[in-house]
Amino acid sequence: MSKTALITGASSGIGAVYAQRLAARGYDLVLVARRAERLADLATQLQQAHKVSVRTIAADLSADAGMASIETVLRDEEINLLVNNAGMGPISSTADLSDEAAAQTLALNVTALMRLTRAALPAMRARKSGAIVNVGSVMAFHAMPATSLYSATKAFVLTYSRAIQQEVQADGIQVQAVLPAGTVTEFYEAAGVPIANFDQSVFMTAENLVDAALAGLDRGEEVTLPSVHDLELWNTYDTARQNLFGGTQNGKPAPRYKAA
Ligand SMILES: NC(=O)c1ccc[n+]([C@@H]2O[C@H](COP(=O)([O-])OP(=O)(O)OC[C@H]3O[C@@H](n4cnc5c(N)ncnc54)[C@H](OP(=O)(O)O)[C@@H]3O)[C@@H](O)[C@H]2O)c1
């Protein structure tokens, strides 16, 4: 029986490439984003090219109604793979970011990803199978001016994914955090700073990014960093993180905080 993948943010960029690659692997698809026409065009193309079934749902995942409509699909239908990809990252100083953009970013990058993950998990646990791909960013471990909220939301994606990985170990469910670095998509236009303003040498194509991410998924990787060539960088970082946590578990203030 064919498997079904639900991909958020499938109308452009990384999400659209996930749709292409998963259709080529024989997945039926449920494609979600706000731009219905883009989704419909992609669906037609993929149905013709790969003979899979493709459904589109136009939904604003930063709004309660949009999130709820996709939660219903995840709860009521057999979705084998959820790709939580939709995201935004307005580039602005913290003080200058509009309240609306701040709320939308938090709702889309954090609340929607959290709600859709929670909606998908019970059915996957009951079936003892399923996979969730959470698209984060290397900004999860890098704080810099003008991306404070974005970096923090992506730190959420990484930490949330890592904790759930431990919860579902025995349930046959795979949770992968994918952390792209710069990727050529419409993201930067949407962020308010066209991609031409950045050093082009750090950018990867969305095709290369998704192919690497899927190779990581096939290998059962928990965290996939497509642009990191030296994996020891990540291993060292992650070991240091665990050692640091160990160093916090002693119940006594450190001597350096003793009153003089
Ligand atoms: N490009 C990069 O350099 C880069 C680097 C690291 C991580 N990422 C992450 O990769 C993911 C995909 O981004 P991308 O680079 O492919 O950018 P993109 O081309 O701008 O795609 C973003 C997708 O999210 C959808 N989306 C945005 N707001 C939405 C909303 N309110 N409700 C539903 N869907 C919404 C967009 O569709 P509609 O506008 O049609 O709704 C679009 O399909 C994001 O999570 C991003 O943070 C990107």
mmCIF file of C-alpha atoms and ligand atoms in Angstrom:
data_model
loop_
_atom_site.group_PDB
_atom_site.id
_atom_site.type_symbol
_atom_site.label_atom_id
_atom_site.label_comp_id
_atom_site.label_asym_id
_atom_site.label_seq_id
_atom_site.Cartn_x
_atom_site.Cartn_y
_atom_site.Cartn_z
ATOM 1 C CA MET A 1 0.000 0.000 0.000
ATOM 2 C CA SER A 2 1.314 3.438 -0.867
ATOM 3 C CA LYS A 3 2.392 5.785 1.892
ATOM 4 C CA THR A 4 1.192 9.347 2.375
ATOM 5 C CA ALA A 5 3.306 12.373 3.277
ATOM 6 C CA LEU A 6 1.916 15.695 4.461
ATOM 7 C CA ILE A 7 4.234 18.608 3.705
ATOM 8 C CA THR A 8 3.716 22.109 5.068
ATOM 9 C CA GLY A 9 5.081 25.055 3.121
ATOM 10 C CA ALA A 10 4.987 23.062 -0.110
ATOM 11 C CA SER A 11 4.208 26.009 -2.397
ATOM 12 C CA SER A 12 7.868 27.021 -2.828
ATOM 13 C CA GLY A 13 11.479 26.378 -1.907
ATOM 14 C CA ILE A 14 12.431 23.447 0.278
ATOM 15 C CA GLY A 15 8.857 22.227 0.729
ATOM 16 C CA ALA A 16 8.226 22.094 -3.026
ATOM 17 C CA VAL A 17 11.398 20.020 -3.482
ATOM 18 C CA TYR A 18 10.311 17.644 -0.696
ATOM 19 C CA ALA A 19 7.052 17.242 -2.630
ATOM 20 C CA GLN A 20 8.922 16.406 -5.841
ATOM 21 C CA ARG A 21 11.322 13.983 -4.195
ATOM 22 C CA LEU A 22 8.673 12.196 -2.141
ATOM 23 C CA ALA A 23 6.380 11.884 -5.167
ATOM 24 C CA ALA A 24 9.313 10.335 -7.047
ATOM 25 C CA ARG A 25 9.610 7.847 -4.171
ATOM 26 C CA GLY A 26 5.954 6.918 -4.698
ATOM 27 C CA TYR A 27 4.388 8.791 -1.787
ATOM 28 C CA ASP A 28 0.869 10.140 -2.111
ATOM 29 C CA LEU A 29 0.937 13.725 -0.934
ATOM 30 C CA VAL A 30 -1.029 16.270 1.037
ATOM 31 C CA LEU A 31 0.435 19.688 0.264
ATOM 32 C CA VAL A 32 -0.218 22.622 2.582
ATOM 33 C CA ALA A 33 0.491 26.351 2.215
ATOM 34 C CA ARG A 34 -1.482 29.561 1.727
ATOM 35 C CA ARG A 35 -0.967 30.031 -2.041
ATOM 36 C CA ALA A 36 -3.597 27.656 -3.440
ATOM 37 C CA GLU A 37 -2.725 28.234 -7.079
ATOM 38 C CA ARG A 38 0.929 27.327 -6.595
ATOM 39 C CA LEU A 39 -0.081 24.155 -4.787
ATOM 40 C CA ALA A 40 -2.543 23.239 -7.537
ATOM 41 C CA ASP A 41 0.106 23.694 -10.260
ATOM 42 C CA LEU A 42 2.591 21.555 -8.347
ATOM 43 C CA ALA A 43 -0.048 18.897 -7.707
ATOM 44 C CA THR A 44 -0.912 18.656 -11.404
ATOM 45 C CA GLN A 45 2.748 18.363 -12.338
ATOM 46 C CA LEU A 46 3.501 15.672 -9.750
ATOM 47 C CA GLN A 47 0.383 13.642 -10.490
ATOM 48 C CA GLN A 48 1.305 13.528 -14.165
ATOM 49 C CA ALA A 49 4.998 12.831 -13.613
ATOM 50 C CA HIS A 50 4.754 10.230 -10.871
ATOM 51 C CA LYS A 51 1.189 8.840 -10.975
ATOM 52 C CA VAL A 52 0.678 9.528 -7.287
ATOM 53 C CA SER A 53 -2.337 11.088 -5.635
ATOM 54 C CA VAL A 54 -1.798 14.702 -4.545
ATOM 55 C CA ARG A 55 -4.271 16.699 -2.453
ATOM 56 C CA THR A 56 -3.792 20.363 -1.718
ATOM 57 C CA ILE A 57 -5.048 22.263 1.302
ATOM 58 C CA ALA A 58 -4.782 26.047 1.361
ATOM 59 C CA ALA A 59 -4.308 26.950 5.011
ATOM 60 C CA ASP A 60 -2.690 29.748 6.973
ATOM 61 C CA LEU A 61 -0.715 27.851 9.588
ATOM 62 C CA SER A 62 -0.142 30.983 11.643
ATOM 63 C CA ALA A 63 -3.893 31.156 12.324
ATOM 64 C CA ASP A 64 -5.838 28.893 14.644
ATOM 65 C CA ALA A 65 -8.303 27.762 11.969
ATOM 66 C CA GLY A 66 -5.500 26.823 9.579
ATOM 67 C CA MET A 67 -3.628 24.815 12.191
ATOM 68 C CA ALA A 68 -6.837 23.084 13.293
ATOM 69 C CA SER A 69 -7.728 22.022 9.737
ATOM 70 C CA ILE A 70 -4.373 20.250 9.341
ATOM 71 C CA GLU A 71 -4.500 18.747 12.836
ATOM 72 C CA THR A 72 -7.760 17.094 11.786
ATOM 73 C CA VAL A 73 -6.109 15.498 8.745
ATOM 74 C CA LEU A 74 -3.226 14.217 10.873
ATOM 75 C CA ARG A 75 -5.568 12.757 13.491
ATOM 76 C CA ASP A 76 -8.144 11.229 11.161
ATOM 77 C CA GLU A 77 -6.143 9.988 8.184
ATOM 78 C CA GLU A 78 -3.160 7.689 7.796
ATOM 79 C CA ILE A 79 -0.253 10.085 7.338
ATOM 80 C CA ASN A 80 3.024 8.160 7.360
ATOM 81 C CA LEU A 81 5.389 11.098 7.028
ATOM 82 C CA LEU A 82 4.867 14.642 8.291
ATOM 83 C CA VAL A 83 7.276 17.272 6.993
ATOM 84 C CA ASN A 84 6.970 20.343 9.213
ATOM 85 C CA ASN A 85 8.671 22.718 6.813
ATOM 86 C CA ALA A 86 6.640 25.942 6.660
ATOM 87 C CA GLY A 87 8.546 28.737 8.316
ATOM 88 C CA MET A 88 9.377 32.406 8.089
ATOM 89 C CA GLY A 89 12.178 34.594 9.362
ATOM 90 C CA PRO A 90 11.643 38.328 9.155
ATOM 91 C CA ILE A 91 14.986 40.117 9.283
ATOM 92 C CA SER A 92 14.674 43.084 11.635
ATOM 93 C CA SER A 93 16.041 44.347 14.906
ATOM 94 C CA THR A 94 13.975 43.112 17.838
ATOM 95 C CA ALA A 95 12.669 46.587 18.658
ATOM 96 C CA ASP A 96 11.681 47.353 15.071
ATOM 97 C CA LEU A 97 9.944 44.062 14.261
ATOM 98 C CA SER A 98 6.193 44.654 13.939
ATOM 99 C CA ASP A 99 3.933 43.010 16.509
ATOM 100 C CA GLU A 100 2.122 41.283 13.662
ATOM 101 C CA ALA A 101 5.293 39.784 12.147
ATOM 102 C CA ALA A 102 6.504 38.684 15.575
ATOM 103 C CA ALA A 103 3.225 36.954 16.378
ATOM 104 C CA GLN A 104 3.043 35.329 12.945
ATOM 105 C CA THR A 105 6.610 34.020 13.178
ATOM 106 C CA LEU A 106 6.024 32.517 16.593
ATOM 107 C CA ALA A 107 2.703 30.979 15.528
ATOM 108 C CA LEU A 108 4.092 29.451 12.330
ATOM 109 C CA ASN A 109 7.586 28.353 13.398
ATOM 110 C CA VAL A 110 6.692 27.205 16.908
ATOM 111 C CA THR A 111 2.969 26.770 17.579
ATOM 112 C CA ALA A 112 2.044 25.192 14.246
ATOM 113 C CA LEU A 113 5.029 22.822 14.308
ATOM 114 C CA MET A 114 4.227 21.849 17.896
ATOM 115 C CA ARG A 115 0.511 21.343 17.237
ATOM 116 C CA LEU A 116 0.991 19.336 14.057
ATOM 117 C CA THR A 117 3.631 17.150 15.702
ATOM 118 C CA ARG A 118 1.310 16.472 18.632
ATOM 119 C CA ALA A 119 -1.590 15.753 16.283
ATOM 120 C CA ALA A 120 0.472 13.245 14.292
ATOM 121 C CA LEU A 121 2.102 11.331 17.132
ATOM 122 C CA PRO A 122 -0.822 9.389 18.696
ATOM 123 C CA ALA A 123 -1.833 7.780 15.381
ATOM 124 C CA MET A 124 1.797 6.998 14.521
ATOM 125 C CA ARG A 125 2.288 5.496 17.974
ATOM 126 C CA ALA A 126 -0.825 3.331 17.533
ATOM 127 C CA ARG A 127 0.491 2.115 14.153
ATOM 128 C CA LYS A 128 4.021 1.705 15.570
ATOM 129 C CA SER A 129 5.399 3.492 12.528
ATOM 130 C CA GLY A 130 5.762 6.919 11.019
ATOM 131 C CA ALA A 131 8.235 9.720 10.589
ATOM 132 C CA ILE A 132 8.276 13.418 11.367
ATOM 133 C CA VAL A 133 10.773 15.733 9.703
ATOM 134 C CA ASN A 134 11.120 19.074 11.441
ATOM 135 C CA VAL A 135 12.890 21.688 9.356
ATOM 136 C CA GLY A 136 14.926 23.862 11.697
ATOM 137 C CA SER A 137 17.981 25.898 10.811
ATOM 138 C CA VAL A 138 21.626 26.238 11.758
ATOM 139 C CA MET A 139 20.393 29.453 13.414
ATOM 140 C CA ALA A 140 19.180 27.091 16.165
ATOM 141 C CA PHE A 141 22.696 27.350 17.597
ATOM 142 C CA HIS A 142 23.616 30.811 16.370
ATOM 143 C CA ALA A 143 22.271 34.059 17.815
ATOM 144 C CA MET A 144 22.852 37.236 15.879
ATOM 145 C CA PRO A 145 21.329 40.690 15.500
ATOM 146 C CA ALA A 146 18.205 41.001 13.334
ATOM 147 C CA THR A 147 17.254 37.333 13.665
ATOM 148 C CA SER A 148 16.616 37.076 17.406
ATOM 149 C CA LEU A 149 13.112 35.667 17.125
ATOM 150 C CA TYR A 150 13.918 33.432 14.157
ATOM 151 C CA SER A 151 16.973 31.932 15.875
ATOM 152 C CA ALA A 152 14.967 31.348 19.040
ATOM 153 C CA THR A 153 12.142 29.633 17.152
ATOM 154 C CA LYS A 154 14.628 27.342 15.431
ATOM 155 C CA ALA A 155 16.279 26.550 18.781
ATOM 156 C CA PHE A 156 12.793 25.451 19.821
ATOM 157 C CA VAL A 157 12.523 23.179 16.780
ATOM 158 C CA LEU A 158 15.829 21.494 17.597
ATOM 159 C CA THR A 159 15.217 21.045 21.332
ATOM 160 C CA TYR A 160 11.609 19.928 20.811
ATOM 161 C CA SER A 161 12.682 17.363 18.223
ATOM 162 C CA ARG A 162 15.510 15.993 20.357
ATOM 163 C CA ALA A 163 13.300 15.460 23.377
ATOM 164 C CA ILE A 164 10.573 13.735 21.345
ATOM 165 C CA GLN A 165 13.178 11.436 19.785
ATOM 166 C CA GLN A 166 13.825 10.082 23.263
ATOM 167 C CA GLU A 167 10.099 9.691 23.973
ATOM 168 C CA VAL A 168 9.285 7.713 20.837
ATOM 169 C CA GLN A 169 12.335 5.465 20.723
ATOM 170 C CA ALA A 170 10.262 2.353 21.468
ATOM 171 C CA ASP A 171 7.336 3.328 19.241
ATOM 172 C CA GLY A 172 8.888 2.785 15.812
ATOM 173 C CA ILE A 173 8.601 6.496 15.035
ATOM 174 C CA GLN A 174 11.470 8.448 13.518
ATOM 175 C CA VAL A 175 11.867 12.157 14.274
ATOM 176 C CA GLN A 176 14.493 14.022 12.285
ATOM 177 C CA ALA A 177 15.577 17.622 12.790
ATOM 178 C CA VAL A 178 16.961 19.042 9.549
ATOM 179 C CA LEU A 179 19.134 22.120 9.998
ATOM 180 C CA PRO A 180 19.742 23.910 6.701
ATOM 181 C CA ALA A 181 22.218 26.748 6.336
ATOM 182 C CA GLY A 182 21.618 29.305 3.568
ATOM 183 C CA THR A 183 19.433 27.769 0.865
ATOM 184 C CA VAL A 184 18.298 29.370 -2.379
ATOM 185 C CA THR A 185 14.544 29.868 -1.979
ATOM 186 C CA GLU A 186 12.023 32.687 -1.678
ATOM 187 C CA PHE A 187 12.716 32.834 2.053
ATOM 188 C CA TYR A 188 14.851 35.968 1.878
ATOM 189 C CA GLU A 189 12.359 37.874 -0.298
ATOM 190 C CA ALA A 190 9.700 37.024 2.264
ATOM 191 C CA ALA A 191 12.101 38.055 5.045
ATOM 192 C CA GLY A 192 12.465 41.489 3.527
ATOM 193 C CA VAL A 193 16.116 41.234 2.404
ATOM 194 C CA PRO A 194 16.589 39.786 -1.121
ATOM 195 C CA ILE A 195 19.091 36.945 -1.376
ATOM 196 C CA ALA A 196 21.376 39.076 -3.608
ATOM 197 C CA ASN A 197 22.420 40.949 -0.447
ATOM 198 C CA PHE A 198 24.188 37.896 0.978
ATOM 199 C CA ASP A 199 27.465 36.107 0.230
ATOM 200 C CA GLN A 200 26.327 33.705 -2.490
ATOM 201 C CA SER A 201 29.079 31.185 -1.709
ATOM 202 C CA VAL A 202 27.310 30.008 1.449
ATOM 203 C CA PHE A 203 24.089 29.133 -0.356
ATOM 204 C CA MET A 204 23.037 25.621 -1.315
ATOM 205 C CA THR A 205 20.306 24.749 -3.807
ATOM 206 C CA ALA A 206 17.039 23.537 -2.328
ATOM 207 C CA GLU A 207 17.438 20.347 -4.390
ATOM 208 C CA ASN A 208 20.831 19.535 -2.834
ATOM 209 C CA LEU A 209 19.487 20.404 0.605
ATOM 210 C CA VAL A 210 16.479 18.090 0.361
ATOM 211 C CA ASP A 211 18.446 15.234 -1.224
ATOM 212 C CA ALA A 212 20.954 15.374 1.638
ATOM 213 C CA ALA A 213 18.170 15.617 4.209
ATOM 214 C CA LEU A 214 16.411 12.571 2.749
ATOM 215 C CA ALA A 215 19.697 10.643 2.722
ATOM 216 C CA GLY A 216 19.981 11.506 6.425
ATOM 217 C CA LEU A 217 16.395 10.343 7.004
ATOM 218 C CA ASP A 218 17.107 7.057 5.216
ATOM 219 C CA ARG A 219 20.081 6.528 7.544
ATOM 220 C CA GLY A 220 17.992 7.199 10.627
ATOM 221 C CA GLU A 221 19.839 10.382 11.540
ATOM 222 C CA GLU A 222 18.272 12.347 14.381
ATOM 223 C CA VAL A 223 19.888 15.642 13.420
ATOM 224 C CA THR A 224 20.882 16.323 9.833
ATOM 225 C CA LEU A 225 23.209 19.183 8.952
ATOM 226 C CA PRO A 226 23.456 19.035 5.150
ATOM 227 C CA SER A 227 26.150 21.722 4.827
ATOM 228 C CA VAL A 228 28.445 20.495 7.617
ATOM 229 C CA HIS A 229 31.267 18.487 6.037
ATOM 230 C CA ASP A 230 33.171 17.746 9.235
ATOM 231 C CA LEU A 231 30.690 15.821 11.398
ATOM 232 C CA GLU A 232 33.110 16.028 14.342
ATOM 233 C CA LEU A 233 32.072 19.688 14.682
ATOM 234 C CA TRP A 234 28.550 18.602 15.537
ATOM 235 C CA ASN A 235 29.644 15.644 17.694
ATOM 236 C CA THR A 236 31.951 17.872 19.742
ATOM 237 C CA TYR A 237 29.222 20.488 20.169
ATOM 238 C CA ASP A 238 26.614 17.941 21.200
ATOM 239 C CA THR A 239 28.942 16.207 23.647
ATOM 240 C CA ALA A 240 29.869 19.579 25.177
ATOM 241 C CA ARG A 241 26.144 20.370 25.540
ATOM 242 C CA GLN A 242 25.573 17.131 27.455
ATOM 243 C CA ASN A 243 28.640 17.671 29.624
ATOM 244 C CA LEU A 244 27.477 21.208 30.421
ATOM 245 C CA PHE A 245 24.088 19.884 31.522
ATOM 246 C CA GLY A 246 25.851 17.330 33.725
ATOM 247 C CA GLY A 247 27.796 20.194 35.282
ATOM 248 C CA THR A 248 24.557 21.917 36.334
ATOM 249 C CA GLN A 249 23.296 18.975 38.412
ATOM 250 C CA ASN A 250 24.811 19.589 41.854
ATOM 251 C CA GLY A 251 22.437 21.782 43.890
ATOM 252 C CA LYS A 252 25.079 24.232 45.139
ATOM 253 C CA PRO A 253 25.992 27.726 43.885
ATOM 254 C CA ALA A 254 29.358 27.828 42.176
ATOM 255 C CA PRO A 255 32.125 29.295 44.385
ATOM 256 C CA ARG A 256 32.526 32.260 42.014
ATOM 257 C CA TYR A 257 29.110 33.561 43.170
ATOM 258 C CA LYS A 258 30.061 33.673 46.887
ATOM 259 C CA ALA A 259 29.534 37.185 48.324
ATOM 260 C CA ALA A 260 32.883 39.005 48.658
HETATM 261 N N1 LIG B 1 16.196 29.309 2.796
HETATM 262 C C1 LIG B 1 17.069 29.248 3.796
HETATM 263 O O1 LIG B 1 18.185 29.790 3.724
HETATM 264 C C2 LIG B 1 16.731 28.470 5.026
HETATM 265 C C3 LIG B 1 17.760 28.204 5.939
HETATM 266 C C4 LIG B 1 17.465 27.494 7.095
HETATM 267 C C5 LIG B 1 16.187 27.049 7.317
HETATM 268 N N2 LIG B 1 15.189 27.320 6.411
HETATM 269 C C6 LIG B 1 13.836 26.843 6.736
HETATM 270 O O2 LIG B 1 13.314 26.108 5.647
HETATM 271 C C7 LIG B 1 11.882 26.131 5.707
HETATM 272 C C8 LIG B 1 11.339 26.383 4.317
HETATM 273 O O3 LIG B 1 11.713 27.678 3.898
HETATM 274 P P1 LIG B 1 12.210 28.004 2.411
HETATM 275 O O4 LIG B 1 13.620 28.399 2.494
HETATM 276 O O5 LIG B 1 11.807 26.935 1.497
HETATM 277 O O6 LIG B 1 11.397 29.363 2.153
HETATM 278 P P2 LIG B 1 10.180 29.727 1.213
HETATM 279 O O7 LIG B 1 10.499 29.415 -0.205
HETATM 280 O O8 LIG B 1 9.807 31.125 1.576
HETATM 281 O O9 LIG B 1 9.041 28.722 1.681
HETATM 282 C C9 LIG B 1 8.291 28.909 2.834
HETATM 283 C C10 LIG B 1 7.048 28.076 2.726
HETATM 284 O O10 LIG B 1 6.267 28.253 3.920
HETATM 285 C C11 LIG B 1 4.953 28.609 3.540
HETATM 286 N N3 LIG B 1 4.336 29.490 4.512
HETATM 287 C C12 LIG B 1 4.795 30.710 4.920
HETATM 288 N N4 LIG B 1 3.932 31.243 5.780
HETATM 289 C C13 LIG B 1 2.915 30.346 5.918
HETATM 290 C C14 LIG B 1 1.712 30.339 6.664
HETATM 291 N N5 LIG B 1 1.366 31.360 7.453
HETATM 292 N N6 LIG B 1 0.899 29.262 6.572
HETATM 293 C C15 LIG B 1 1.228 28.221 5.763
HETATM 294 N N7 LIG B 1 2.357 28.173 5.039
HETATM 295 C C16 LIG B 1 3.177 29.232 5.118
HETATM 296 C C17 LIG B 1 5.092 29.316 2.200
HETATM 297 O O11 LIG B 1 3.905 29.201 1.439
HETATM 298 P P3 LIG B 1 2.758 30.313 1.294
HETATM 299 O O12 LIG B 1 3.431 31.658 1.239
HETATM 300 O O13 LIG B 1 2.083 29.911 0.019
HETATM 301 O O14 LIG B 1 1.879 30.134 2.487
HETATM 302 C C18 LIG B 1 6.184 28.478 1.551
HETATM 303 O O15 LIG B 1 5.627 27.350 0.956
HETATM 304 C C19 LIG B 1 11.523 27.198 6.739
HETATM 305 O O16 LIG B 1 11.128 26.558 7.944
HETATM 306 C C20 LIG B 1 12.819 27.953 6.939
HETATM 307 O O17 LIG B 1 12.915 28.508 8.235
HETATM 308 C C21 LIG B 1 15.431 28.014 5.274
#
